[in-house]
Coordinates of C-alpha atoms in Angstrom, one line a residue:
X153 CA 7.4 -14.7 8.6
X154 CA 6.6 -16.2 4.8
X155 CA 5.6 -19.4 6.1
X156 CA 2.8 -18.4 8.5
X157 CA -1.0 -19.5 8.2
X158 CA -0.3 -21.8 5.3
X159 CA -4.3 -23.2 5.3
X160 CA -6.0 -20.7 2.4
X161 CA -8.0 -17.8 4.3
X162 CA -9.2 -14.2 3.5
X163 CA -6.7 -11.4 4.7
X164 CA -5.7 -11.8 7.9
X165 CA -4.8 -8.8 10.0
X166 CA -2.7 -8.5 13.5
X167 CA -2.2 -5.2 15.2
X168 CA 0.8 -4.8 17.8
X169 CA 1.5 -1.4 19.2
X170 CA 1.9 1.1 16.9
X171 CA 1.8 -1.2 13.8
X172 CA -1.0 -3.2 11.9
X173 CA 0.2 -6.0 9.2
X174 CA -2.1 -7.3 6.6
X175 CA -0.9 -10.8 5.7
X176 CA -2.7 -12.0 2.5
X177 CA -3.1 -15.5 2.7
X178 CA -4.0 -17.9 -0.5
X179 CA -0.5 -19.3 -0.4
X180 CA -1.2 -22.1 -2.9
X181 CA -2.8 -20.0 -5.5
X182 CA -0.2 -17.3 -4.9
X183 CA -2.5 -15.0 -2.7
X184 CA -4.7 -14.6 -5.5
X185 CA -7.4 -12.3 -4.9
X186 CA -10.7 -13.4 -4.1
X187 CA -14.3 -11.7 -3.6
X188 CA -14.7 -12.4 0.0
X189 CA -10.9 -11.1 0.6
X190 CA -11.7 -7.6 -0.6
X191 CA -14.9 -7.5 1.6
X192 CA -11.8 -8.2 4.6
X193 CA -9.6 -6.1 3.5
X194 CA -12.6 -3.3 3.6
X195 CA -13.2 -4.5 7.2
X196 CA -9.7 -4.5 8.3
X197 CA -9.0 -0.8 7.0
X198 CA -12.4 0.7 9.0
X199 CA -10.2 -1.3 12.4
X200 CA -7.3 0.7 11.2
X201 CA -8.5 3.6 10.9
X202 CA -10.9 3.1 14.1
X203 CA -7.5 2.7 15.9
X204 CA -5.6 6.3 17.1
X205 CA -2.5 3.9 18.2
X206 CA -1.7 2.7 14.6
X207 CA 0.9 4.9 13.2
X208 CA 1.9 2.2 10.0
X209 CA 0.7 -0.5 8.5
X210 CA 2.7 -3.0 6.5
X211 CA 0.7 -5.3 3.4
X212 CA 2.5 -8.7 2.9
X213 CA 1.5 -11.9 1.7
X214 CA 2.1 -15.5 2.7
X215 CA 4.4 -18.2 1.2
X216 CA 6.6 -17.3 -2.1
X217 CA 4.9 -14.5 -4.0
X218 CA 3.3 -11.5 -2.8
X219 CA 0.1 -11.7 -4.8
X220 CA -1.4 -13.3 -8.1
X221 CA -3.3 -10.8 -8.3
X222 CA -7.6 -10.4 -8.5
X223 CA -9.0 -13.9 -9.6
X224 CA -9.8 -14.3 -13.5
X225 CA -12.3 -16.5 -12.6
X226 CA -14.7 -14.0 -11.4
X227 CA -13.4 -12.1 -13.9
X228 CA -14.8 -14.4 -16.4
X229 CA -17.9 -14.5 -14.8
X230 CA -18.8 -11.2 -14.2
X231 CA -16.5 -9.1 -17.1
X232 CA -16.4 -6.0 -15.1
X233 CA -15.5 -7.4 -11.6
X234 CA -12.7 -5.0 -11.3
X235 CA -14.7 -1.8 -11.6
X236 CA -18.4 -2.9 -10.8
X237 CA -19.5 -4.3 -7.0
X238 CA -20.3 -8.0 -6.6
X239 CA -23.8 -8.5 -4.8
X240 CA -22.9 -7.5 -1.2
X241 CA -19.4 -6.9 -1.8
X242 CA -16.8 -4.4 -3.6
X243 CA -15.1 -3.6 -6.4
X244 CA -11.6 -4.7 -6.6
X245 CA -10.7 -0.9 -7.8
X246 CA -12.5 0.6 -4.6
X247 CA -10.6 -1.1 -2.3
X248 CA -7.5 -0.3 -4.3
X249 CA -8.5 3.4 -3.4
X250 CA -9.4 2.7 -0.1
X251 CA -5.9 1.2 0.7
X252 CA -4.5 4.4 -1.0
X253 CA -6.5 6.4 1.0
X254 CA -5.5 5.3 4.3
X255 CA -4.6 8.0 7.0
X256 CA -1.5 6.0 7.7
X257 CA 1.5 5.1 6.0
X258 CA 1.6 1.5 4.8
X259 CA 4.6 -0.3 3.8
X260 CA 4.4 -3.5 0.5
X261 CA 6.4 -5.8 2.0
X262 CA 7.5 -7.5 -1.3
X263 CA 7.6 -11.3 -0.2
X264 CA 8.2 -12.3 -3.8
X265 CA 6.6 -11.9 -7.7
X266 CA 3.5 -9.3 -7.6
X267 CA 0.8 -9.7 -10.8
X268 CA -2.2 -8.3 -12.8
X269 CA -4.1 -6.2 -10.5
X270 CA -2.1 -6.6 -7.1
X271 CA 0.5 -4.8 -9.0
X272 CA -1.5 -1.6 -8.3
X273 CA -2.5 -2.9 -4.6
X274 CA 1.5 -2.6 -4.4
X275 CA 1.2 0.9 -5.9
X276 CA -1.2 1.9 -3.5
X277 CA 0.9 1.9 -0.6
X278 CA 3.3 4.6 0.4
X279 CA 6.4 2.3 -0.1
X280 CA 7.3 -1.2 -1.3
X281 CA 10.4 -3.1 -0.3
X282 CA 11.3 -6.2 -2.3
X283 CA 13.9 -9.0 -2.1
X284 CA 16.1 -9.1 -5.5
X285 CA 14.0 -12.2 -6.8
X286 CA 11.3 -9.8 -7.2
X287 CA 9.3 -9.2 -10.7
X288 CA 6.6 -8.8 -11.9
X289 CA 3.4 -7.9 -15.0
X290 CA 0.6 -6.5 -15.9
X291 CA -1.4 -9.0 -18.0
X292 CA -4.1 -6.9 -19.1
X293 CA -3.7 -6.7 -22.9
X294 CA -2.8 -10.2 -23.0
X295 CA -6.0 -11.3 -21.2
X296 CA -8.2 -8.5 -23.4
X297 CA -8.4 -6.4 -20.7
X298 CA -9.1 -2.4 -20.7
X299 CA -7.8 -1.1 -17.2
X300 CA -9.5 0.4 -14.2
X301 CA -9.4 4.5 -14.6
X302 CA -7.8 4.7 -10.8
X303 CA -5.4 2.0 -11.2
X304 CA -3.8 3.4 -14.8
X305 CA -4.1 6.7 -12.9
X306 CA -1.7 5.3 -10.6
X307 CA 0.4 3.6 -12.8
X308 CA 1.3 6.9 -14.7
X309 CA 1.5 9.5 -11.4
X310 CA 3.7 7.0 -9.6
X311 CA 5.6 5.2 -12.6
X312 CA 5.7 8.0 -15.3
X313 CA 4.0 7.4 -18.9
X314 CA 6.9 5.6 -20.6
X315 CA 7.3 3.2 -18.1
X316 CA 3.6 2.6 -17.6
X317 CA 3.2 2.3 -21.6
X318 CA 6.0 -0.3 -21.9
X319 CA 4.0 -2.3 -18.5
X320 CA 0.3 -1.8 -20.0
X321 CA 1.2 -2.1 -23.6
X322 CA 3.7 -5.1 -23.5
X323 CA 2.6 -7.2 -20.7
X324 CA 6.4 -8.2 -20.2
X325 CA 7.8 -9.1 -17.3
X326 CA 10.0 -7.0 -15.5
X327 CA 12.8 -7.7 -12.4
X328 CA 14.3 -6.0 -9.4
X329 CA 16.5 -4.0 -11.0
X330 CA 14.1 -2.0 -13.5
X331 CA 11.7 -2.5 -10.8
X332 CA 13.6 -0.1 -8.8
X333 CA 14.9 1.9 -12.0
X334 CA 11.5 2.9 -12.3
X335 CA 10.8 3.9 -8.9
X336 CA 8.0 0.7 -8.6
X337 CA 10.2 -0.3 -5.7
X338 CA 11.6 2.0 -3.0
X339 CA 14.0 -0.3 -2.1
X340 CA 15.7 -3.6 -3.0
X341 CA 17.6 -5.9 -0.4
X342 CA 18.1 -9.5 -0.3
X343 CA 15.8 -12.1 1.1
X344 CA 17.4 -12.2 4.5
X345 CA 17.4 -9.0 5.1
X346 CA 13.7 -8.0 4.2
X347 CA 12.0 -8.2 7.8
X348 CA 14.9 -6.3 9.1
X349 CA 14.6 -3.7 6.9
X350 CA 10.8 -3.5 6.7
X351 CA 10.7 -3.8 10.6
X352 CA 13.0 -0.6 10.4
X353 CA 11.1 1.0 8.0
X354 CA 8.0 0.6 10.1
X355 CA 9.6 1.8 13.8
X356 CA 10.9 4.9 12.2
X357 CA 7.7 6.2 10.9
X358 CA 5.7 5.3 14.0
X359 CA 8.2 7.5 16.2
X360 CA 7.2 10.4 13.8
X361 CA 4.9 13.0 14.9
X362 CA 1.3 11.3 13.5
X363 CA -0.3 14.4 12.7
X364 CA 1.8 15.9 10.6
X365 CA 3.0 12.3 8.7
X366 CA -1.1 11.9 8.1
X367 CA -1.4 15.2 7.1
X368 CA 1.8 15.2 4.4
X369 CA 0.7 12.1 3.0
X370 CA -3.1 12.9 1.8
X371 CA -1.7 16.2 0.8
X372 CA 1.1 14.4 -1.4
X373 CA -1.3 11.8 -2.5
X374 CA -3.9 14.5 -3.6
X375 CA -1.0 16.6 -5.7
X376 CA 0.0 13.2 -7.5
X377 CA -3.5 12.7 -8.4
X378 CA -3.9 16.5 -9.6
X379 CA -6.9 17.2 -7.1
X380 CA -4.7 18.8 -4.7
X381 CA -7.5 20.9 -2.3
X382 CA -4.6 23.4 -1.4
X383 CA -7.0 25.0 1.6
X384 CA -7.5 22.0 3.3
X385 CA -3.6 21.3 3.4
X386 CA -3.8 24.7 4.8
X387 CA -5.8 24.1 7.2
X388 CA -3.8 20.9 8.1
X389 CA -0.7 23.1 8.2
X390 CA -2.5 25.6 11.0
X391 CA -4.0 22.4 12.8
X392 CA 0.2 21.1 13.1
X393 CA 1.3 24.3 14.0
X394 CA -1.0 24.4 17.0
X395 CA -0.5 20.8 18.2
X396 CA 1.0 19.3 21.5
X397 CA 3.1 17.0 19.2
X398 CA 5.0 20.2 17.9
X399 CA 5.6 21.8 21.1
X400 CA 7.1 18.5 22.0
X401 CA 9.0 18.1 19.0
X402 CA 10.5 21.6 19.5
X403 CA 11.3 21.0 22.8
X404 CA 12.5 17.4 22.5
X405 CA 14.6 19.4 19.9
X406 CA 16.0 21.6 22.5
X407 CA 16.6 18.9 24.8
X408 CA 18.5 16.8 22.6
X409 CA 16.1 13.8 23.4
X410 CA 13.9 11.6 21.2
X411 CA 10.0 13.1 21.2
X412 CA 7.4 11.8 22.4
X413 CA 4.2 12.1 20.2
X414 CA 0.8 11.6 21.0
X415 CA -0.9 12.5 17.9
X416 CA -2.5 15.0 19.4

């Protein structure tokens, strides 16, 4: 799976079933993030969400590390690339919220070291399973850099303060282990076993009734942020409760059979 799509191009995305994979794809500069890739990864999310089959979607990169993170070299250029839009193109923090924001879940498929910004990319999505090679750092006061508001945001709901004070204020490396330790990974598991348990991941979330896994997850994303809008979980809540995919989980309950859902 690492070793696909070696020549350098902007995200690439395949959809099969019930599942969409983003593949970042800068191999040789360690899937550094570009300009034109957040444009595509903009244009890829609006397909997702366009798409009522998608139930997941898994982020992964291609060759040995997941991703550099966003290029200094534009940072250089334009000083606040990461919070200010290029000329016809985004930020690198509003895509970062965009991915968070999808309806789906999404799965980081940790391929290998994650850096600088893509560190929060990682954070964005709903769960991140990495291989026991993995590390990774967040550069920021070493390059001089004050963080984007959404992405320290995220550090801290997701990480807790004394783990995203030691990341932010340090820029040390960290491993697998303390990855995990402080919940940055969901899981760990050796390099063989990755796609496997990705691949698992994935199927068991798309058999889940898409409604109500949609619903949870903007709910739980809105109460880690601390702009939970409690009526329109509410409202989410009622919408479930009158569903065709609850009457067919009770049922398939009943039955003693796997349900069927149709998201509907």
């Amino acid at each position: 799976m690492d070793g696909m799509q070696a020549e350098a191009t902007t995200p690439l995305l395949t959809i099969d079933g019930a599942r969409a994979t983003i593949r970042l794809n800068r191999p040789a500069v360690h899937n550094r993030i570009e300009p034109p890739d957040l444009l595509k990864l903009l244009e890829h999310f609006e397909t997702i969400e366009a798409d009522p089959a998608i139930r997941v979607v898994i982020l992964t990169g291609t060759g040995k590390s997941f991703s550099s993170g966003y290029h200094l070299g534009d940072m250089a250029n334009r000083p606040d690339a990461e919070v200010t839009a290029a000329d016809g193109g985004p930020s690198f923090e509003s895509v970062g919220t965009a991915l968070e924001n999808l309806k789906v879940p999404v799965i980081c498929r940790l391929n290998g070291g994650v850096y600088g910004g893509s560190t929060d990319f990682a954070l964005c999505c709903d769960f991140r399973i990495g291989t026991e090679q993995a590390e990774m750092f967040m550069p920021a006061a070493r390059i001089g850099l004050h963080y984007y508001p959404a992405g320290m945001k995220r550090y801290v709901s997701r990480l807790g303060l004394n783990a995203a004070k030691k990341l932010f204020l340090t820029a040390e490396k960290i491993f697998a282990s303390e990855m995990l330790a402080i919940g940055y990974l969901t899981e760990v598991v050796s390099a063989d076993q990755l796609d496997a348990r990705v691949d698992a991941l994935a199927t068991r979330i798309a058999s889940l009734a898409p409604l109500a896994v949609q619903g949870v997850k903007r709910s739980l994303n809105e109460i880690a942020r601390q702009d939970f809008d409690e009526a329109g979980a509410i409202e989410r809540a009622r919408a479930s409760q009158k569903s065709e995919d609850l009457r067919e989980g009770l049922t398939a309950f009943r039955e003693k059979r796997a349900p069927v859902f149709k998201g509907r």
